[in-house]
Amino acid sequence: QKEVEQDPGPLSVPEGAIVSLNCTYSNSAFQYFMWYRQYSRKGPELLMYTYSSGNKEDGRFTAQVDKSSKYISLFIRDSQPSDSATYLCAMIMDSSYKLIFGSGTRLLVRP
Amino acid sequence: GAVVSQHPSWVICKSGTSVKIECRSLDFQATTMFWYRQFPKQSLMLMATSNEGSKATYEQGVEKDKFLINHASLTLSTLTVTSAHPEDSSFYICSARGLAGDLAKNIQYFGAGTRLSVL
């Protein structure tokens, strides 16, 4: 069983839709949670990072962490074609320096 | 925000030659830099971790003699693929972790990646 599970997609939605991306994890020692966006043949770009359970909002993006369920989500409101990319969840333990990535979800927002 | 510059973005080389990839943190000092490899439609695979002034720590299965890492300063790390072969063709990405702050220390900022094609 992988430490971090993420549906690879692809997820195809019409422009303007609300997108929900999710990851589950098995190790309760993970303390920091991040979402990265990666365009084709580019490096990952940090979108959101959170430490505690709850919601964190930044513009059209909302990151949600539920440590009791070991479940994290990223919501994208009013999705745009420019949001089409692969979204990677990542997490890290307080005692470690290694990022553990999900496999990434490919998102396609249709005009 | 934190910017990591990676160069070159794309390199084509002949089998048996060596290729050097540079990774620079432009607006912050990086205590630690990381090198990843990514195959098409797969997630990032950590190859090695380097701290300024010390030897790199390689992940299991990564040949340290083939992938030479040098972290000479707090803003520069290099990865040299020695005697490259076609199976080394891949997308290589570096990241850097900053110095200050409780949360900031855990965040990695990524370069744009280097696409290596070995003929």
PDB file of C-alpha atoms in Angstrom, chain A residues 46-91:
ATOM      1  CA  LEU A  46       3.499  25.363  -4.964  1.00  0.00           C
ATOM      2  CA  LEU A  47      -0.187  26.271  -4.696  1.00  0.00           C
ATOM      3  CA  MET A  48      -1.103  25.711  -1.071  1.00  0.00           C
ATOM      4  CA  TYR A  49       0.420  24.461   2.135  1.00  0.00           C
ATOM      5  CA  THR A  50      -1.298  23.714   5.407  1.00  0.00           C
ATOM      6  CA  TYR A  51      -0.349  22.439   8.828  1.00  0.00           C
ATOM      7  CA  SER A  52      -3.510  21.927  10.801  1.00  0.00           C
ATOM      8  CA  SER A  53      -6.862  20.354  10.100  1.00  0.00           C
ATOM      9  CA  GLY A  54      -9.403  22.676   8.578  1.00  0.00           C
ATOM     10  CA  ASN A  55      -9.666  24.891   5.537  1.00  0.00           C
ATOM     11  CA  LYS A  56      -7.292  27.377   4.002  1.00  0.00           C
ATOM     12  CA  GLU A  57      -8.394  29.625   1.179  1.00  0.00           C
ATOM     13  CA  ASP A  58      -6.350  31.506  -1.404  1.00  0.00           C
ATOM     14  CA  GLY A  59      -8.272  33.082  -4.230  1.00  0.00           C
ATOM     15  CA  ARG A  60     -10.061  30.377  -6.183  1.00  0.00           C
ATOM     16  CA  PHE A  61      -8.256  27.618  -4.290  1.00  0.00           C
ATOM     17  CA  THR A  62      -9.255  26.044  -0.996  1.00  0.00           C
ATOM     18  CA  ALA A  63      -7.187  23.391   0.724  1.00  0.00           C
ATOM     19  CA  GLN A  64      -8.866  21.169   3.258  1.00  0.00           C
ATOM     20  CA  VAL A  65      -7.197  18.805   5.716  1.00  0.00           C
ATOM     21  CA  ASP A  66      -8.940  16.197   7.845  1.00  0.00           C
ATOM     22  CA  LYS A  67      -6.280  14.529   9.942  1.00  0.00           C
ATOM     23  CA  SER A  68      -8.760  12.273  11.711  1.00  0.00           C
ATOM     24  CA  SER A  69      -9.718  10.725   8.373  1.00  0.00           C
ATOM     25  CA  LYS A  70      -6.239  11.118   6.848  1.00  0.00           C
ATOM     26  CA  TYR A  71      -7.785  12.892   3.902  1.00  0.00           C
ATOM     27  CA  ILE A  72      -6.848  16.104   2.135  1.00  0.00           C
ATOM     28  CA  SER A  73      -8.597  17.989  -0.631  1.00  0.00           C
ATOM     29  CA  LEU A  74      -8.031  20.861  -2.986  1.00  0.00           C
ATOM     30  CA  PHE A  75     -11.030  22.715  -4.376  1.00  0.00           C
ATOM     31  CA  ILE A  76     -10.803  24.960  -7.401  1.00  0.00           C
ATOM     32  CA  ARG A  77     -13.705  27.348  -7.952  1.00  0.00           C
ATOM     33  CA  ASP A  78     -14.623  28.822 -11.309  1.00  0.00           C
ATOM     34  CA  SER A  79     -12.151  26.565 -13.067  1.00  0.00           C
ATOM     35  CA  GLN A  80     -10.394  27.926 -16.144  1.00  0.00           C
ATOM     36  CA  PRO A  81      -8.741  26.197 -19.111  1.00  0.00           C
ATOM     37  CA  SER A  82      -5.450  27.532 -17.759  1.00  0.00           C
ATOM     38  CA  ASP A  83      -5.993  25.324 -14.701  1.00  0.00           C
ATOM     39  CA  SER A  84      -5.470  22.271 -16.909  1.00  0.00           C
ATOM     40  CA  ALA A  85      -2.426  20.589 -15.402  1.00  0.00           C
ATOM     41  CA  THR A  86      -1.400  17.769 -13.114  1.00  0.00           C
ATOM     42  CA  TYR A  87      -2.052  18.405  -9.434  1.00  0.00           C
ATOM     43  CA  LEU A  88       0.218  16.711  -6.943  1.00  0.00           C
ATOM     44  CA  CYS A  89      -0.488  16.405  -3.270  1.00  0.00           C
ATOM     45  CA  ALA A  90       2.555  16.150  -1.042  1.00  0.00           C
ATOM     46  CA  MET A  91       3.127  15.730   2.638  1.00  0.00           C
TER      47      MET A  91
END
